[in-house]
Each structure stands twice: as structure tokens, then as C-alpha cells.
Coordinates of C-alpha atoms and ligand atoms in Angstrom, one line a residue:
M10 CA -38.2 -28.4 151.3
T11 CA -34.8 -27.4 152.9
R12 CA -32.8 -24.6 151.5
P13 CA -29.2 -25.2 150.6
S14 CA -26.7 -23.8 153.2
E15 CA -24.3 -21.4 151.5
S16 CA -21.9 -21.5 154.3
S17 CA -21.5 -25.3 155.2
P18 CA -18.5 -26.6 153.2
G19 CA -20.7 -30.3 152.1
P20 CA -24.2 -31.1 151.4
A21 CA -26.4 -31.2 154.4
P22 CA -27.8 -34.6 155.4
D23 CA -31.2 -33.7 154.9
R24 CA -31.1 -32.4 151.2
P25 CA -30.5 -34.8 148.3
P26 CA -26.7 -34.6 147.5
S27 CA -27.3 -34.8 143.8
V28 CA -28.7 -31.4 143.6
D29 CA -25.4 -29.8 145.4
R30 CA -23.1 -32.1 143.5
L31 CA -25.0 -31.1 140.2
A32 CA -24.9 -27.5 141.1
R33 CA -21.0 -27.6 141.7
S34 CA -20.7 -29.1 138.1
L35 CA -22.0 -26.1 136.9
A36 CA -19.4 -23.6 138.5
D37 CA -17.8 -23.0 135.3
I38 CA -21.0 -20.8 134.3
G39 CA -20.0 -18.2 136.7
L40 CA -23.3 -17.8 138.5
P41 CA -23.5 -17.6 142.3
H42 CA -23.9 -21.2 143.7
P43 CA -27.8 -20.4 145.1
L44 CA -28.7 -19.8 141.4
L45 CA -26.8 -23.0 140.4
V46 CA -28.7 -24.8 142.9
D47 CA -32.0 -23.5 141.9
A48 CA -31.1 -24.8 138.3
A49 CA -30.1 -28.2 139.7
R50 CA -33.1 -28.8 141.7
T51 CA -35.4 -27.7 139.2
A52 CA -33.6 -30.2 136.4
V53 CA -33.7 -33.0 139.2
A54 CA -37.3 -32.5 139.9
E55 CA -38.0 -32.6 136.2
A56 CA -36.0 -35.8 135.6
V57 CA -37.7 -37.4 138.6
A58 CA -40.9 -36.4 137.3
A59 CA -40.2 -37.9 133.9
D60 CA -38.4 -40.8 135.3
E61 CA -35.2 -39.8 133.4
P62 CA -32.7 -39.5 135.7
A63 CA -29.7 -39.1 133.2
S64 CA -31.5 -35.9 131.6
A65 CA -30.7 -33.8 134.9
L66 CA -27.0 -33.0 133.9
I67 CA -27.9 -31.5 130.6
R68 CA -31.1 -29.7 131.6
A69 CA -29.5 -28.3 134.9
R70 CA -26.7 -26.7 132.5
E71 CA -29.4 -25.6 130.1
L72 CA -31.4 -23.8 133.0
A73 CA -28.2 -22.3 134.2
E74 CA -26.9 -20.9 131.3
A75 CA -30.3 -19.6 130.4
T76 CA -30.6 -17.7 134.0
A77 CA -26.9 -16.3 133.1
R78 CA -27.9 -15.1 129.6
A79 CA -31.1 -13.5 131.2
L80 CA -29.3 -11.1 133.5
L81 CA -29.3 -7.4 132.7
S82 CA -26.4 -6.9 130.2
D83 CA -24.9 -4.6 127.7
V84 CA -26.0 -5.0 124.3
V85 CA -25.1 -3.6 121.0
N86 CA -28.0 -1.8 119.6
A87 CA -27.9 -2.2 115.8
T88 CA -31.8 -1.6 115.4
G89 CA -31.5 2.0 114.1
V90 CA -33.9 3.0 116.9
L91 CA -31.9 5.5 118.8
L92 CA -34.3 5.5 121.9
H93 CA -35.1 2.0 121.9
T94 CA -37.4 1.6 125.0
N95 CA -36.6 -1.8 125.4
L96 CA -32.8 -1.2 125.3
G97 CA -33.0 1.3 128.1
R98 CA -33.8 4.3 126.1
A99 CA -30.7 7.1 125.7
P100 CA -27.4 5.2 125.9
W101 CA -25.6 6.9 128.7
S102 CA -22.8 5.8 131.0
P103 CA -23.7 6.4 134.4
S104 CA -20.9 8.3 136.1
S105 CA -17.1 8.7 135.4
G106 CA -16.3 8.8 138.9
D107 CA -14.9 6.0 141.3
D108 CA -17.8 4.2 142.8
R109 CA -16.0 3.4 146.0
R110 CA -16.0 6.9 146.9
Y111 CA -18.6 8.9 149.0
T112 CA -20.3 12.0 147.6
T113 CA -21.4 15.3 148.5
L114 CA -24.9 14.1 147.5
E115 CA -26.4 16.1 150.7
F116 CA -23.5 17.8 152.0
D117 CA -22.5 21.5 151.7
L118 CA -18.6 21.6 151.5
A119 CA -18.5 25.3 152.3
S120 CA -20.3 25.4 155.8
G121 CA -20.0 21.5 156.7
S122 CA -23.6 21.4 157.1
R123 CA -26.4 19.4 155.4
G124 CA -27.3 20.4 151.9
S125 CA -29.8 19.4 149.5
R126 CA -29.4 16.7 146.7
Q127 CA -31.4 19.0 144.5
D128 CA -29.0 21.8 144.4
R129 CA -26.4 20.5 141.8
A130 CA -27.7 18.5 138.7
P131 CA -31.3 20.3 138.7
A132 CA -29.5 24.0 139.1
L133 CA -27.3 23.2 136.1
L134 CA -30.3 22.0 134.2
A135 CA -32.2 25.0 134.9
R136 CA -29.4 27.4 133.9
A137 CA -28.8 25.1 130.6
C138 CA -32.8 25.7 129.6
G139 CA -33.0 29.3 131.2
A140 CA -35.3 28.3 134.1
E141 CA -35.3 29.9 137.5
A142 CA -35.1 26.6 139.3
A143 CA -35.5 22.7 138.7
M144 CA -35.9 19.7 140.6
V145 CA -35.1 15.9 139.6
V146 CA -37.4 12.9 140.2
N147 CA -37.4 9.4 139.4
N148 CA -39.0 9.9 135.8
C149 CA -41.3 12.1 133.9
A150 CA -44.5 10.3 135.0
S151 CA -43.4 10.9 138.4
A152 CA -42.7 14.4 137.6
V153 CA -46.3 15.1 136.5
L154 CA -47.4 13.2 139.4
L155 CA -45.8 15.5 141.8
V156 CA -46.7 18.7 140.2
L157 CA -50.3 18.0 140.1
A158 CA -50.2 16.6 143.6
A159 CA -48.1 19.6 145.0
L160 CA -50.0 22.3 143.1
A161 CA -53.6 21.5 142.3
A162 CA -54.5 18.3 144.8
G163 CA -58.4 19.2 145.7
R164 CA -58.6 21.6 143.0
G165 CA -59.5 21.9 139.2
V166 CA -56.8 21.3 136.4
V167 CA -58.1 22.3 132.7
V168 CA -56.8 19.9 130.0
S169 CA -57.9 19.7 126.3
R170 CA -59.7 16.6 125.2
G171 CA -57.1 16.6 122.5
E172 CA -54.2 15.8 125.1
M173 CA -56.0 13.1 127.1
V174 CA -53.2 10.9 126.3
E175 CA -51.9 7.6 127.1
I176 CA -48.1 7.9 127.1
G177 CA -47.6 4.1 127.3
G178 CA -47.2 1.6 130.2
G179 CA -50.6 2.9 131.5
F180 CA -49.5 6.3 131.8
R181 CA -52.9 8.1 131.1
I182 CA -53.3 11.6 132.0
P183 CA -56.9 11.1 133.5
N184 CA -55.5 8.3 136.1
V185 CA -52.6 10.3 136.8
M186 CA -54.8 13.2 137.7
A187 CA -57.0 11.1 140.0
Q188 CA -53.9 9.5 141.6
S189 CA -52.6 13.4 142.5
G190 CA -56.1 14.4 143.9
A191 CA -56.5 16.9 141.4
R192 CA -59.9 17.2 139.7
L193 CA -59.7 17.0 135.7
V194 CA -61.6 19.8 133.7
E195 CA -61.9 18.7 130.3
V196 CA -62.4 21.1 127.6
G197 CA -62.6 21.0 123.7
T198 CA -62.9 18.2 121.5
T199 CA -60.5 15.5 120.2
N200 CA -59.4 17.7 117.3
R201 CA -60.2 21.0 118.1
T202 CA -59.6 23.1 121.2
R203 CA -59.7 26.7 121.2
I204 CA -58.3 29.0 124.1
G205 CA -61.9 30.3 124.8
D206 CA -62.7 26.6 125.9
F207 CA -59.8 27.2 128.5
S208 CA -60.9 30.6 129.5
A209 CA -64.6 29.7 129.6
A210 CA -63.8 26.9 132.0
I211 CA -61.8 29.1 134.2
A212 CA -64.5 31.5 134.3
A213 CA -67.2 29.0 135.3
D214 CA -65.1 26.9 137.9
P215 CA -64.1 29.0 140.9
D216 CA -61.3 26.7 141.9
V217 CA -58.9 25.9 139.0
A218 CA -55.3 25.6 140.1
L219 CA -53.6 25.1 136.8
T220 CA -53.8 24.4 133.2
L221 CA -52.0 21.5 131.7
S222 CA -50.7 21.1 128.2
V223 CA -49.5 17.7 127.3
H224 CA -47.1 17.1 124.4
Q225 CA -48.6 14.5 121.8
S226 CA -45.1 12.9 121.8
N227 CA -46.1 9.5 120.2
Y228 CA -48.9 10.3 118.0
R229 CA -50.2 13.1 115.7
I230 CA -53.6 14.6 115.0
E231 CA -53.9 15.8 111.5
G232 CA -56.4 17.5 109.5
F233 CA -59.0 19.7 110.9
T234 CA -57.4 20.6 114.1
E235 CA -56.8 23.4 116.4
S236 CA -55.1 23.8 119.9
A237 CA -54.2 26.3 122.4
S238 CA -50.6 27.6 122.3
V239 CA -48.6 27.9 125.6
A240 CA -48.3 31.5 125.0
E241 CA -52.1 32.1 124.8
L242 CA -52.7 29.6 128.0
A243 CA -49.9 32.0 129.8
A244 CA -52.2 34.9 129.3
L245 CA -54.9 33.4 131.3
D246 CA -55.1 33.8 135.0
V247 CA -53.7 30.5 136.2
P248 CA -50.1 29.0 135.7
V249 CA -49.5 26.6 132.7
V250 CA -47.7 23.5 133.3
A251 CA -46.4 22.1 130.1
D252 CA -45.7 18.3 130.0
I253 CA -43.1 18.6 126.9
G254 CA -42.2 14.9 127.6
S255 CA -39.0 14.5 125.4
G256 CA -36.8 16.9 126.9
L257 CA -35.2 18.9 124.2
L258 CA -33.5 21.4 126.5
D259 CA -33.2 24.2 123.7
A260 CA -34.8 24.2 120.2
A261 CA -31.6 26.3 118.9
C262 CA -29.3 23.3 119.9
P263 CA -26.2 25.2 120.9
W264 CA -24.5 22.0 121.7
L265 CA -24.6 21.1 118.2
A266 CA -21.9 22.8 115.9
D267 CA -24.2 22.7 113.2
G268 CA -27.3 23.8 115.0
P269 CA -30.6 21.8 115.3
P270 CA -31.2 18.9 112.6
G271 CA -34.3 19.4 110.4
W272 CA -36.0 16.3 111.6
L273 CA -36.6 18.3 115.3
A274 CA -38.5 20.8 113.6
D275 CA -41.9 20.7 115.6
E276 CA -40.5 19.4 118.8
P277 CA -41.2 21.5 121.8
A278 CA -38.2 22.8 123.8
A279 CA -37.9 23.6 127.5
R280 CA -36.2 27.1 127.2
Q281 CA -38.6 28.2 124.4
T282 CA -41.8 26.6 126.3
L283 CA -40.8 28.5 129.4
E284 CA -40.1 31.7 127.2
A285 CA -43.6 31.3 125.8
G286 CA -44.9 31.7 129.4
A287 CA -45.1 28.1 130.9
A288 CA -44.9 28.2 134.7
L289 CA -43.3 24.8 134.8
V290 CA -42.1 22.2 132.3
T291 CA -41.9 18.5 132.7
F292 CA -39.6 16.2 130.8
S293 CA -37.6 13.0 130.8
G294 CA -34.0 12.4 131.4
D295 CA -33.6 9.6 128.9
K296 CA -35.4 10.6 125.7
L297 CA -34.0 13.6 123.7
L298 CA -32.1 15.0 126.8
G299 CA -29.9 11.9 126.2
G300 CA -29.3 10.9 130.0
P301 CA -30.5 8.3 132.5
Q302 CA -33.9 7.7 133.7
A303 CA -35.0 10.7 135.5
G304 CA -37.9 13.3 135.2
I305 CA -37.1 16.9 135.4
I306 CA -39.4 19.8 136.7
A307 CA -38.1 23.2 135.6
G308 CA -39.6 26.6 135.7
R309 CA -40.7 29.1 138.7
A310 CA -38.9 28.8 141.7
D311 CA -41.9 29.2 144.2
L312 CA -43.8 26.4 142.4
I313 CA -40.4 24.0 142.3
A314 CA -40.2 24.9 146.2
A315 CA -43.9 23.8 146.5
C316 CA -43.1 20.5 144.7
A317 CA -39.9 19.8 146.9
A318 CA -41.9 20.3 149.8
H319 CA -44.7 17.7 149.1
P320 CA -44.0 14.2 150.9
L321 CA -44.3 12.5 147.4
A322 CA -41.1 14.3 146.5
R323 CA -39.1 12.1 149.0
A324 CA -41.0 9.1 147.7
L325 CA -39.8 10.0 144.0
R326 CA -36.5 11.5 144.5
P327 CA -33.2 10.1 142.5
G328 CA -30.3 8.6 144.2
S329 CA -26.8 9.9 144.0
L330 CA -25.9 7.8 140.8
V331 CA -28.7 9.5 138.7
L332 CA -27.7 12.9 139.9
Q333 CA -24.1 12.5 139.5
S334 CA -24.8 11.3 135.8
L335 CA -27.3 14.1 135.3
Q336 CA -24.6 16.4 136.5
N337 CA -22.0 15.3 133.9
L338 CA -24.8 15.5 131.2
A339 CA -25.8 19.1 132.3
L340 CA -22.1 20.1 132.2
A341 CA -21.8 18.7 128.9
Y342 CA -24.8 20.7 127.6
L343 CA -23.5 23.9 129.2
T344 CA -20.0 23.2 127.4
R345 CA -21.8 23.0 124.3
D346 CA -20.3 19.7 124.0
G347 CA -22.9 17.6 122.0
W348 CA -20.4 15.1 121.0
A349 CA -20.0 14.1 124.8
I350 CA -23.7 13.0 124.7
P351 CA -23.9 9.8 122.8
F352 CA -27.6 10.3 121.8
W353 CA -26.6 13.4 120.2
R354 CA -23.4 12.1 118.7
M355 CA -25.3 9.3 117.2
A356 CA -28.4 11.4 115.9
T357 CA -26.1 13.8 114.0
E358 CA -23.5 11.5 112.8
P359 CA -22.7 12.5 109.2
V360 CA -24.1 9.6 106.6
S361 CA -20.6 9.7 104.9
D362 CA -18.9 8.7 108.3
L363 CA -21.6 6.0 108.6
R364 CA -20.7 4.7 104.9
A365 CA -17.0 4.7 105.7
R366 CA -17.6 2.7 109.1
A367 CA -19.9 0.3 107.1
G368 CA -17.4 0.1 104.4
R369 CA -14.6 -1.0 106.9
I370 CA -16.7 -3.5 108.4
A371 CA -17.7 -5.1 105.3
A372 CA -14.2 -5.1 103.8
N373 CA -13.1 -8.4 104.9
L374 CA -16.8 -9.9 104.1
T375 CA -18.9 -8.8 101.1
P376 CA -18.6 -5.1 100.4
D377 CA -22.4 -5.3 98.8
L378 CA -23.7 -5.7 102.5
V379 CA -23.6 -2.0 102.6
A380 CA -26.9 -0.4 102.2
D381 CA -28.7 2.9 102.9
T382 CA -31.1 2.6 105.7
V383 CA -33.5 4.8 107.7
A384 CA -33.1 5.3 111.5
V385 CA -35.7 6.8 113.7
P386 CA -35.4 8.7 117.2
G387 CA -38.1 6.1 119.0
G388 CA -38.8 6.1 122.5
G389 CA -42.1 7.4 121.7
T390 CA -40.8 10.8 120.3
L391 CA -41.0 12.4 117.0
P392 CA -43.4 10.0 115.5
G393 CA -42.9 9.8 111.6
V394 CA -39.3 11.2 111.7
E395 CA -36.7 9.5 109.8
I396 CA -33.1 10.1 109.8
P397 CA -31.1 8.9 106.8
S398 CA -28.5 6.3 108.0
V399 CA -26.1 3.2 106.5
G400 CA -26.1 -0.1 107.6
L401 CA -25.4 -3.8 106.7
V402 CA -28.0 -5.7 105.1
L403 CA -28.2 -9.5 105.1
A404 CA -30.7 -11.9 103.3
G405 CA -33.1 -13.8 105.4
D406 CA -33.9 -13.4 109.2
R407 CA -30.5 -13.8 111.1
V408 CA -31.6 -11.9 114.3
A409 CA -31.7 -14.7 116.5
E410 CA -28.1 -15.7 115.7
L411 CA -26.8 -12.3 116.3
R412 CA -28.7 -12.0 119.6
A413 CA -27.0 -15.1 120.7
G414 CA -23.6 -13.8 120.4
S415 CA -21.4 -12.0 123.1
P416 CA -22.2 -9.2 123.3
P417 CA -25.4 -9.6 121.9
V418 CA -26.2 -7.7 118.7
V419 CA -29.9 -6.6 118.5
A420 CA -30.7 -6.3 114.7
R421 CA -34.2 -5.8 112.9
V422 CA -35.7 -7.7 109.9
T423 CA -37.4 -5.7 107.3
D424 CA -38.6 -7.3 104.0
H425 CA -37.0 -10.8 104.8
S426 CA -33.8 -9.3 105.3
T427 CA -31.8 -8.5 108.4
V428 CA -30.5 -4.9 108.7
L429 CA -27.7 -4.0 111.1
D430 CA -28.1 -0.1 111.3
L431 CA -24.9 1.7 112.2
R432 CA -26.3 5.0 113.3
T433 CA -26.9 3.4 116.7
V434 CA -23.8 1.4 117.0
H435 CA -21.1 3.2 118.8
P436 CA -17.9 3.1 116.6
D437 CA -16.2 1.4 119.3
D438 CA -18.4 -1.7 118.6
D439 CA -17.8 -1.8 115.0
D440 CA -15.5 -4.6 115.5
V441 CA -18.1 -6.3 117.3
I442 CA -20.4 -6.2 114.4
A443 CA -17.7 -7.5 112.0
A444 CA -17.0 -10.5 114.3
A445 CA -20.6 -11.1 114.8
L446 CA -21.2 -11.0 110.9
A447 CA -18.1 -13.2 110.3
G448 CA -19.4 -15.6 112.8
L449 CA -22.8 -16.3 111.1
T450 CA -23.2 -19.4 109.2
P451 CA -22.4 -18.6 105.7
D452 CA -25.9 -18.4 103.8
A453 CA -26.2 -14.7 104.0
A454 CA -26.4 -13.8 100.3
P455 CA -26.2 -9.9 100.2
V456 CA -29.2 -8.3 99.0
Q457 CA -29.8 -4.9 97.1
A458 CA -30.9 -1.8 99.2
T459 CA -34.6 -1.1 98.7
A460 CA -36.2 2.3 99.6
D461 CA -38.1 1.1 102.7
R462 CA -35.6 0.0 105.5
T463 CA -37.5 1.9 108.4
P464 CA -37.5 0.1 111.6
S465 CA -41.2 -0.4 112.8
S466 CA -42.0 2.2 115.2
D467 CA -41.1 1.5 119.0
R468 CA -43.4 1.5 121.7
R469 CA -42.6 3.3 125.1
Ligands
PLP3 C1 -42.5 10.0 127.8 C2 -43.5 10.9 128.4 C3 -44.0 10.8 129.6 C4 -43.6 9.8 130.6 O1 -42.0 10.0 130.6 P1 -41.3 8.9 131.6 O2 -40.1 9.5 131.7 O3 -41.1 7.7 130.6 O4 -42.0 8.7 132.7 C5 -44.8 11.6 130.1 N1 -45.3 12.8 129.3 C6 -45.0 12.9 128.0 C7 -45.6 14.2 127.1 C8 -44.2 11.9 127.5 O5 -43.7 12.1 126.1

């Protein structure tokens, strides 16, 4: 089959002209011509196969509109899941800069010579969590892979059987270990691993490079349990790497005027994990850190240098968009301006403010739509944690209608009613919510709030 020529003014003679004409009739959809041609060609082929030539027109439009809707686009997250994996985890706008400009990505302004892309955002993040040094890679999975490859390839890494986890998307500690070339040394049992298990393994094995502690981010083991703390592991002869996952920088949350919210209670933080003696910590940029997708390795400068010198570092390095965005984020942390970080602003917005917003949205509709709800951190962090919230609750399942709007609003269904949780909605989008509700076909009878408005837990 011939391809449409994008430069020729008219249809090429060896192509059925109807496809091109059909594609041109779809121009109002706003897609580039080659994509309209794809839709037209599929529609014509279907019409020919079905022997229904007249159907091609409608079908081509349907296909082209579906393609346009399927593009990556902004949505209003009304699910109440703050770090919604399907919606890009933390909401964070990439940069405040002008995208036509060059940057000093690998340029040292003072000397005019080559600099390192790892000098700015990583150094600022290190400063914010009290680390000697830090580097940034593509995501936390990359961070763990790089640390193991750079510091333990061909050598042993001791891990508790209680932390032999799958984080999601096939990221399993034993597999990552195998990919890195490090040798897994398992100790303890699923529910109980003692510090003595680690010291015995190190004594018995002449070539252990590290101990690895992996945070149980997305599950809990409860009951008859025991595990070794980072402080205990740090007293052994080999460096401890702690994969804390979620990227809480400091348990004291100095960027929040009211200090840490109660629901953060048991979450490990980078600063305190390093203070407890971890040689390195690894964490994600887009979970509790509240930034773009990235992986951060922070801790001892000599170990960071070894990671940076490994060939995989080049393969896993971030680009300037991510580094600039992380630099802005790190500056907000160092300014102690949690309000500038959408995740923290949303996570800590007082319920009274949410209720006032809900009241304003419902004022021109039905005031009884306002109900107490429960938001969750999501993103595979803090399982079981609930954050009180307020939303608008409609009878029945209206989520498909809300998704079809522009911009799409993603809500959730609980107990046969549709919940739009305002904790994850930026206040600027309250008007979008009001318009979406006003535009629904009017059979949404208000329902009473019930106790259980918890979103189903979100996978990562
Ligand atoms: C989320 C998580 C990861 C993976 O992080 P990504 O940034 O998604 O690659 C690794 N380890 C732990 C403990 C996590 O919680």
C-alpha cells in the first residue's frame, strides 16, 4: 500500500482519492493530516469489507475523534487519590521557564567550561535532606538498579525475606538484583528477621558488599513480626542502602507551617534514615516528594561518585526538563514553602476550606450534594492511611459522563454513587467541576453521605 504524501498538494494518482478527501473533511478535528488519513483509510477499508460505502464518513470521524481523545491530556483528578498512578502520580508543573531557551545543563557559567548536570538539583535535594551528596536518575527503580550495579556487582547483598517485595509493574527485588549482577543473600523469614540474621550472613560470606533495606511501601506485615532497623544494620561492617521509596525528605516537614500531619506517622524519611546511619537512601521524585518522575540517590559522597561513574548512570540519566523541575521543587523545600508544592498543598488543605469550596460549587446546583469523604495518599504509599476530605456526591454511576467532558473529570464510584473528592482538585478547577455537574443529564438525585467514601486503593 502506498503512503500518503504529506507535501503533495493533491491526491497522488496511485492512491484511492476517497481516502484523502475523507481525511480532508475531518480537518476540523484538529489532528495532523497523517493521523486523519489513518482514520480515513481504516474507515474506508471497513466500509469496503462490509460493503457499506456510505458508512465510511461517520466511521472515519468516530475514529479520528477517538484518536484525538486518546492523546495525553490534562484531566481534573476528583478521585481523592493524591498520588494516582494512572494520572501521573504527583501533580507538578514541569517548569516555570521559557522552553525556547537553552540552559546551563552541563555548563559552568563561572569558568565557561563543561559542568555536570548532576550539580544543581541533586545538590539542592541533598541540602534539603542533610545528605553529603545526591544524584538523580530516571526513577526509583533505576536508582536501586544503579546502586546495586555500581556498588555490588559480583558481590553479595543481604536482604530480609520480609522485604523481598514486588513494588509493582514487575519491579521485584530479586529480579532487580539479578539484573544488577549482584548476588542476593536472603536472611530471616517473611515475618521475622533479626539483626543477628544479618550479622551471621555477613560473617559466613566473605564477599558481602551491602545490606539493603526496602520499605514496605504498599503493604504491611502485622502480628508476630520483627525486623532490623537501619540503625542496627549501620552498626555492622558493610554499608546500608535504604530504599525508602516514597521520598519524604524530612520527618519534621519543616516546609509545612503546622508540622507533619498525623497520617505520616510511620513513613521513613530521607534525613532521619541517613542520620540513623544509612550510607545511601533511594526514593522516587513523584510520590511524597511531590515532583516529576525521577529517582534520587542521596548519601555518602564517595558512593554517589561510584554510582555516577558507572556506565548505567549515562543510560539512566534525566534530561533538563526533569532537572529544572526538580531544582524548582528543591528550592521550594529549602524555602520551606510547602504551599508551592501542589501535593503538600492538597494533602494539608483544611477540611473547612474544602467544605467552603464544595458549598460554592453546589450553590447553584443542589446544596445537599456536599458530603464528607475520605481521600488517600495513593501511589502505593501509606497503605491504609485515610485523609478526611469533602466532596460532591451524586446518585448513580456518572463517571463515564464526567470523563467525556472537556477537560475530562475523573471521579470515583462508591456504593452506587459518584464521588467527586475536592482534596485532589486544584481550586482553580472548581469552576470546571461546577460546569461538569451542571452539564450532566438531570437525574442525579442527591444522596446522603455514608461512612464509607474511601477510594479503592490504587496500584502503582
Ligand atoms: C515506588 C517504589 C519504588 C519504585 O519507584 P519508581 O519511582 O516508581 O521507579 C521502589 N522502591 C520502593 C520502596 C518504592 O516504594
